[in-house]
Amino acid sequence: MGLYKLITEKYMTFRKDAALFHGLLDHAENILNSARFNNYTDEPLVFFHTFVEELGFSKMCVLLPDDNQYKMYFSYGFHSESYQKSISTKDFWEGTLTTLDWINATDENIVPFRQLFSDDDNNEITVLHLKKSLIKDTPVIIIIAESTKQTLVDTEMVDIVLPSLLPYIENFLEIKNISNQVVFDTEFDTAVNIENSLIENSKGYLFELSLDVFLDSFDNLFSETKEILFNSMFNDVQILTKLPDVVFAHGHTIKIIRFSNSDLDVELYAYQLKKTISPVFSENKSDLFEIEYVGSSSEESELTSFLKR
């Protein structure tokens, strides 16, 4: 169904004010046709911020299931304390959002939800719009807060543009599931791999991929979300670095030993590493990846020491 037909069928029967109707149409078209919204290579969290800014909301978040809890993985405008306070049980949401319709909470109805937010956020929030949405049978919780800093929220218009956001949340859920399965090598594993690799190769070339600056560039990023992003990129790097190469995680740094019997073009290899993990992130975020070549060695002790320091 075309956008114009969708909006006219949804709104024309009860939107009597022509200026209001056409204003809504223009707003929805501007959002859905935005160049930024057509670029599905943008990283999900970056896209979410763009989505909320385009709508003009001051506070919006998405809670995702994690075991028997829900946690605020996507957030815009909320204080950092709300990331922790928003951790809630599945039972709470199953008893609160029993359908896929929006709930608008005000006055006394908003009280049960205030436990999810910091005092600073609660001082600003006047109305909450809450909705359960299904992504491949996985329920996610969408919350939009009206506050003293913004205009009213039209949830019917949100429903029109929401399909442009859901694929990014789905992508994030897939990344989250993959990252939960990432297994990092132990120091014993890497020591054995180094020894075996040196038997067949003349030397190992040492690279460090630091992600601290990249991860810190996200405002108020939930700590577990940082780990999801790091683990997903570790998984991408592993795809490029097959045996006999060694990949080792240390903090938010990925250490790589690239073994070779011939001279290695270190600049080309660093470029390949960056290209491997860059496509899902916007350009300004990818530029924050720090890849450093730190030397080469044929000594097992030096290679092992590199991984530990």
JSON list of C-alpha atoms in Angstrom, two decimals, residues 109-248:
[
{"chain": "A", "resi": 109, "resn": "ASN", "atom": "CA", "xyz": [-2.29, 5.70, 35.76]},
{"chain": "A", "resi": 110, "resn": "ILE", "atom": "CA", "xyz": [1.31, 6.77, 35.27]},
{"chain": "A", "resi": 111, "resn": "VAL", "atom": "CA", "xyz": [2.33, 5.95, 38.85]},
{"chain": "A", "resi": 112, "resn": "PRO", "atom": "CA", "xyz": [3.22, 2.23, 38.31]},
{"chain": "A", "resi": 113, "resn": "PHE", "atom": "CA", "xyz": [5.62, 3.23, 35.52]},
{"chain": "A", "resi": 114, "resn": "ARG", "atom": "CA", "xyz": [7.51, 5.94, 37.41]},
{"chain": "A", "resi": 115, "resn": "GLN", "atom": "CA", "xyz": [9.60, 3.26, 39.11]},
{"chain": "A", "resi": 116, "resn": "LEU", "atom": "CA", "xyz": [11.30, 2.72, 35.73]},
{"chain": "A", "resi": 117, "resn": "PHE", "atom": "CA", "xyz": [12.84, 6.19, 35.55]},
{"chain": "A", "resi": 118, "resn": "SER", "atom": "CA", "xyz": [15.18, 8.46, 37.48]},
{"chain": "A", "resi": 119, "resn": "ASP", "atom": "CA", "xyz": [13.92, 11.31, 39.66]},
{"chain": "A", "resi": 120, "resn": "ASP", "atom": "CA", "xyz": [15.18, 13.81, 37.07]},
{"chain": "A", "resi": 121, "resn": "ASP", "atom": "CA", "xyz": [13.23, 12.08, 34.29]},
{"chain": "A", "resi": 122, "resn": "ASN", "atom": "CA", "xyz": [10.10, 11.76, 36.41]},
{"chain": "A", "resi": 123, "resn": "ASN", "atom": "CA", "xyz": [10.19, 15.48, 37.16]},
{"chain": "A", "resi": 124, "resn": "GLU", "atom": "CA", "xyz": [9.96, 16.14, 33.41]},
{"chain": "A", "resi": 125, "resn": "ILE", "atom": "CA", "xyz": [7.55, 13.37, 32.33]},
{"chain": "A", "resi": 126, "resn": "THR", "atom": "CA", "xyz": [3.85, 14.27, 32.20]},
{"chain": "A", "resi": 127, "resn": "VAL", "atom": "CA", "xyz": [2.46, 11.53, 29.92]},
{"chain": "A", "resi": 128, "resn": "LEU", "atom": "CA", "xyz": [3.71, 8.09, 28.85]},
{"chain": "A", "resi": 129, "resn": "HIS", "atom": "CA", "xyz": [2.75, 6.32, 25.63]},
{"chain": "A", "resi": 130, "resn": "LEU", "atom": "CA", "xyz": [3.53, 2.59, 25.83]},
{"chain": "A", "resi": 131, "resn": "LYS", "atom": "CA", "xyz": [3.20, -0.14, 23.23]},
{"chain": "A", "resi": 132, "resn": "LYS", "atom": "CA", "xyz": [4.16, -3.79, 22.92]},
{"chain": "A", "resi": 133, "resn": "SER", "atom": "CA", "xyz": [5.35, -4.69, 19.43]},
{"chain": "A", "resi": 134, "resn": "LEU", "atom": "CA", "xyz": [6.27, -8.11, 18.07]},
{"chain": "A", "resi": 135, "resn": "ILE", "atom": "CA", "xyz": [9.42, -8.67, 16.02]},
{"chain": "A", "resi": 136, "resn": "LYS", "atom": "CA", "xyz": [9.41, -12.26, 14.76]},
{"chain": "A", "resi": 137, "resn": "ASP", "atom": "CA", "xyz": [7.39, -13.29, 17.84]},
{"chain": "A", "resi": 138, "resn": "THR", "atom": "CA", "xyz": [9.81, -11.44, 20.15]},
{"chain": "A", "resi": 139, "resn": "PRO", "atom": "CA", "xyz": [7.93, -8.81, 22.21]},
{"chain": "A", "resi": 140, "resn": "VAL", "atom": "CA", "xyz": [9.64, -5.44, 22.60]},
{"chain": "A", "resi": 141, "resn": "ILE", "atom": "CA", "xyz": [8.36, -2.48, 24.64]},
{"chain": "A", "resi": 142, "resn": "ILE", "atom": "CA", "xyz": [8.25, 0.99, 23.05]},
{"chain": "A", "resi": 143, "resn": "ILE", "atom": "CA", "xyz": [7.92, 3.99, 25.37]},
{"chain": "A", "resi": 144, "resn": "ILE", "atom": "CA", "xyz": [7.49, 7.63, 24.36]},
{"chain": "A", "resi": 145, "resn": "ALA", "atom": "CA", "xyz": [7.38, 10.23, 27.11]},
{"chain": "A", "resi": 146, "resn": "GLU", "atom": "CA", "xyz": [5.73, 13.60, 26.83]},
{"chain": "A", "resi": 147, "resn": "SER", "atom": "CA", "xyz": [7.41, 16.23, 28.95]},
{"chain": "A", "resi": 148, "resn": "THR", "atom": "CA", "xyz": [7.54, 19.95, 29.50]},
{"chain": "A", "resi": 149, "resn": "LYS", "atom": "CA", "xyz": [10.11, 20.10, 26.66]},
{"chain": "A", "resi": 150, "resn": "GLN", "atom": "CA", "xyz": [8.02, 18.87, 23.71]},
{"chain": "A", "resi": 151, "resn": "THR", "atom": "CA", "xyz": [4.71, 18.97, 21.90]},
{"chain": "A", "resi": 152, "resn": "LEU", "atom": "CA", "xyz": [2.01, 16.31, 22.03]},
{"chain": "A", "resi": 153, "resn": "VAL", "atom": "CA", "xyz": [2.65, 12.80, 20.69]},
{"chain": "A", "resi": 154, "resn": "ASP", "atom": "CA", "xyz": [0.38, 11.47, 17.93]},
{"chain": "A", "resi": 155, "resn": "THR", "atom": "CA", "xyz": [0.62, 7.70, 18.35]},
{"chain": "A", "resi": 156, "resn": "GLU", "atom": "CA", "xyz": [-1.35, 7.04, 15.15]},
{"chain": "A", "resi": 157, "resn": "MET", "atom": "CA", "xyz": [1.28, 8.89, 13.16]},
{"chain": "A", "resi": 158, "resn": "VAL", "atom": "CA", "xyz": [3.98, 6.98, 15.06]},
{"chain": "A", "resi": 159, "resn": "ASP", "atom": "CA", "xyz": [2.38, 3.72, 13.91]},
{"chain": "A", "resi": 160, "resn": "ILE", "atom": "CA", "xyz": [2.78, 4.85, 10.31]},
{"chain": "A", "resi": 161, "resn": "VAL", "atom": "CA", "xyz": [6.51, 5.48, 10.57]},
{"chain": "A", "resi": 162, "resn": "LEU", "atom": "CA", "xyz": [7.30, 2.73, 13.09]},
{"chain": "A", "resi": 163, "resn": "PRO", "atom": "CA", "xyz": [7.88, 0.09, 10.35]},
{"chain": "A", "resi": 164, "resn": "SER", "atom": "CA", "xyz": [10.99, 2.03, 9.30]},
{"chain": "A", "resi": 165, "resn": "LEU", "atom": "CA", "xyz": [12.49, 1.51, 12.79]},
{"chain": "A", "resi": 166, "resn": "LEU", "atom": "CA", "xyz": [11.56, -2.12, 13.43]},
{"chain": "A", "resi": 167, "resn": "PRO", "atom": "CA", "xyz": [14.13, -3.67, 11.01]},
{"chain": "A", "resi": 168, "resn": "TYR", "atom": "CA", "xyz": [16.90, -1.97, 12.97]},
{"chain": "A", "resi": 169, "resn": "ILE", "atom": "CA", "xyz": [15.60, -3.34, 16.25]},
{"chain": "A", "resi": 170, "resn": "GLU", "atom": "CA", "xyz": [15.39, -6.77, 14.61]},
{"chain": "A", "resi": 171, "resn": "ASN", "atom": "CA", "xyz": [18.99, -6.41, 13.43]},
{"chain": "A", "resi": 172, "resn": "PHE", "atom": "CA", "xyz": [20.05, -5.48, 16.94]},
{"chain": "A", "resi": 173, "resn": "LEU", "atom": "CA", "xyz": [18.26, -8.51, 18.38]},
{"chain": "A", "resi": 174, "resn": "GLU", "atom": "CA", "xyz": [20.13, -10.74, 15.91]},
{"chain": "A", "resi": 175, "resn": "ILE", "atom": "CA", "xyz": [23.44, -9.13, 16.91]},
{"chain": "A", "resi": 176, "resn": "LYS", "atom": "CA", "xyz": [22.51, -9.62, 20.56]},
{"chain": "A", "resi": 177, "resn": "ASN", "atom": "CA", "xyz": [21.79, -13.32, 20.01]},
{"chain": "A", "resi": 178, "resn": "ILE", "atom": "CA", "xyz": [25.05, -13.83, 18.11]},
{"chain": "A", "resi": 179, "resn": "SER", "atom": "CA", "xyz": [27.11, -11.99, 20.70]},
{"chain": "A", "resi": 180, "resn": "ASN", "atom": "CA", "xyz": [25.70, -14.16, 23.47]},
{"chain": "A", "resi": 181, "resn": "GLN", "atom": "CA", "xyz": [27.26, -17.13, 21.68]},
{"chain": "A", "resi": 182, "resn": "VAL", "atom": "CA", "xyz": [30.72, -15.60, 21.24]},
{"chain": "A", "resi": 183, "resn": "VAL", "atom": "CA", "xyz": [33.41, -17.66, 22.95]},
{"chain": "A", "resi": 184, "resn": "PHE", "atom": "CA", "xyz": [36.70, -15.91, 23.63]},
{"chain": "A", "resi": 185, "resn": "ASP", "atom": "CA", "xyz": [39.94, -17.89, 23.56]},
{"chain": "A", "resi": 186, "resn": "THR", "atom": "CA", "xyz": [41.68, -18.48, 26.86]},
{"chain": "A", "resi": 187, "resn": "GLU", "atom": "CA", "xyz": [45.37, -17.64, 27.33]},
{"chain": "A", "resi": 188, "resn": "PHE", "atom": "CA", "xyz": [46.15, -21.38, 27.23]},
{"chain": "A", "resi": 189, "resn": "ASP", "atom": "CA", "xyz": [44.34, -21.76, 23.90]},
{"chain": "A", "resi": 190, "resn": "THR", "atom": "CA", "xyz": [46.20, -18.86, 22.35]},
{"chain": "A", "resi": 191, "resn": "ALA", "atom": "CA", "xyz": [49.58, -20.07, 23.64]},
{"chain": "A", "resi": 192, "resn": "VAL", "atom": "CA", "xyz": [49.01, -23.45, 21.98]},
{"chain": "A", "resi": 193, "resn": "ASN", "atom": "CA", "xyz": [47.85, -21.79, 18.75]},
{"chain": "A", "resi": 194, "resn": "ILE", "atom": "CA", "xyz": [50.89, -19.52, 18.67]},
{"chain": "A", "resi": 195, "resn": "GLU", "atom": "CA", "xyz": [53.27, -22.42, 19.12]},
{"chain": "A", "resi": 196, "resn": "ASN", "atom": "CA", "xyz": [51.62, -24.43, 16.36]},
{"chain": "A", "resi": 197, "resn": "SER", "atom": "CA", "xyz": [51.40, -21.44, 14.02]},
{"chain": "A", "resi": 198, "resn": "LEU", "atom": "CA", "xyz": [55.11, -20.62, 14.31]},
{"chain": "A", "resi": 199, "resn": "ILE", "atom": "CA", "xyz": [56.00, -24.13, 13.21]},
{"chain": "A", "resi": 200, "resn": "GLU", "atom": "CA", "xyz": [54.49, -23.44, 9.78]},
{"chain": "A", "resi": 201, "resn": "ASN", "atom": "CA", "xyz": [55.08, -19.68, 9.48]},
{"chain": "A", "resi": 202, "resn": "SER", "atom": "CA", "xyz": [58.14, -17.45, 9.72]},
{"chain": "A", "resi": 203, "resn": "LYS", "atom": "CA", "xyz": [56.63, -14.72, 11.92]},
{"chain": "A", "resi": 204, "resn": "GLY", "atom": "CA", "xyz": [53.52, -13.17, 13.39]},
{"chain": "A", "resi": 205, "resn": "TYR", "atom": "CA", "xyz": [52.38, -9.61, 12.65]},
{"chain": "A", "resi": 206, "resn": "LEU", "atom": "CA", "xyz": [50.77, -7.83, 15.59]},
{"chain": "A", "resi": 207, "resn": "PHE", "atom": "CA", "xyz": [47.66, -5.63, 15.38]},
{"chain": "A", "resi": 208, "resn": "GLU", "atom": "CA", "xyz": [45.50, -3.93, 17.99]},
{"chain": "A", "resi": 209, "resn": "LEU", "atom": "CA", "xyz": [41.92, -2.89, 17.29]},
{"chain": "A", "resi": 210, "resn": "SER", "atom": "CA", "xyz": [40.84, -0.56, 20.10]},
{"chain": "A", "resi": 211, "resn": "LEU", "atom": "CA", "xyz": [37.13, 0.20, 20.44]},
{"chain": "A", "resi": 212, "resn": "ASP", "atom": "CA", "xyz": [37.15, 2.34, 23.61]},
{"chain": "A", "resi": 213, "resn": "VAL", "atom": "CA", "xyz": [36.77, 5.67, 21.79]},
{"chain": "A", "resi": 214, "resn": "PHE", "atom": "CA", "xyz": [34.06, 4.20, 19.55]},
{"chain": "A", "resi": 215, "resn": "LEU", "atom": "CA", "xyz": [32.03, 2.79, 22.45]},
{"chain": "A", "resi": 216, "resn": "ASP", "atom": "CA", "xyz": [32.44, 5.94, 24.54]},
{"chain": "A", "resi": 217, "resn": "SER", "atom": "CA", "xyz": [31.05, 8.02, 21.66]},
{"chain": "A", "resi": 218, "resn": "PHE", "atom": "CA", "xyz": [27.52, 6.81, 22.47]},
{"chain": "A", "resi": 219, "resn": "ASP", "atom": "CA", "xyz": [25.83, 8.96, 25.11]},
{"chain": "A", "resi": 220, "resn": "ASN", "atom": "CA", "xyz": [24.62, 7.04, 28.18]},
{"chain": "A", "resi": 221, "resn": "LEU", "atom": "CA", "xyz": [25.06, 3.69, 26.43]},
{"chain": "A", "resi": 222, "resn": "PHE", "atom": "CA", "xyz": [23.81, 0.79, 28.58]},
{"chain": "A", "resi": 223, "resn": "SER", "atom": "CA", "xyz": [26.86, -1.19, 29.70]},
{"chain": "A", "resi": 224, "resn": "GLU", "atom": "CA", "xyz": [25.47, -4.48, 28.42]},
{"chain": "A", "resi": 225, "resn": "THR", "atom": "CA", "xyz": [24.81, -2.84, 25.05]},
{"chain": "A", "resi": 226, "resn": "LYS", "atom": "CA", "xyz": [28.51, -1.95, 24.86]},
{"chain": "A", "resi": 227, "resn": "GLU", "atom": "CA", "xyz": [29.34, -5.61, 25.38]},
{"chain": "A", "resi": 228, "resn": "ILE", "atom": "CA", "xyz": [26.89, -6.62, 22.65]},
{"chain": "A", "resi": 229, "resn": "LEU", "atom": "CA", "xyz": [28.51, -4.24, 20.19]},
{"chain": "A", "resi": 230, "resn": "PHE", "atom": "CA", "xyz": [32.01, -5.36, 21.16]},
{"chain": "A", "resi": 231, "resn": "ASN", "atom": "CA", "xyz": [31.13, -9.05, 20.92]},
{"chain": "A", "resi": 232, "resn": "SER", "atom": "CA", "xyz": [29.45, -8.63, 17.55]},
{"chain": "A", "resi": 233, "resn": "MET", "atom": "CA", "xyz": [32.53, -6.93, 16.14]},
{"chain": "A", "resi": 234, "resn": "PHE", "atom": "CA", "xyz": [34.77, -9.60, 17.64]},
{"chain": "A", "resi": 235, "resn": "ASN", "atom": "CA", "xyz": [32.66, -12.14, 15.77]},
{"chain": "A", "resi": 236, "resn": "ASP", "atom": "CA", "xyz": [33.11, -10.16, 12.51]},
{"chain": "A", "resi": 237, "resn": "VAL", "atom": "CA", "xyz": [36.89, -10.02, 13.00]},
{"chain": "A", "resi": 238, "resn": "GLN", "atom": "CA", "xyz": [36.99, -13.77, 13.59]},
{"chain": "A", "resi": 239, "resn": "ILE", "atom": "CA", "xyz": [35.41, -14.28, 10.16]},
{"chain": "A", "resi": 240, "resn": "LEU", "atom": "CA", "xyz": [38.37, -12.52, 8.56]},
{"chain": "A", "resi": 241, "resn": "THR", "atom": "CA", "xyz": [41.05, -14.12, 10.73]},
{"chain": "A", "resi": 242, "resn": "LYS", "atom": "CA", "xyz": [41.03, -17.84, 10.09]},
{"chain": "A", "resi": 243, "resn": "LEU", "atom": "CA", "xyz": [43.62, -20.24, 11.46]},
{"chain": "A", "resi": 244, "resn": "PRO", "atom": "CA", "xyz": [46.55, -20.06, 11.88]},
{"chain": "A", "resi": 245, "resn": "ASP", "atom": "CA", "xyz": [45.85, -16.44, 12.89]},
{"chain": "A", "resi": 246, "resn": "VAL", "atom": "CA", "xyz": [45.13, -15.73, 16.55]},
{"chain": "A", "resi": 247, "resn": "VAL", "atom": "CA", "xyz": [42.40, -13.38, 17.83]},
{"chain": "A", "resi": 248, "resn": "PHE", "atom": "CA", "xyz": [42.26, -12.44, 21.50]}
]
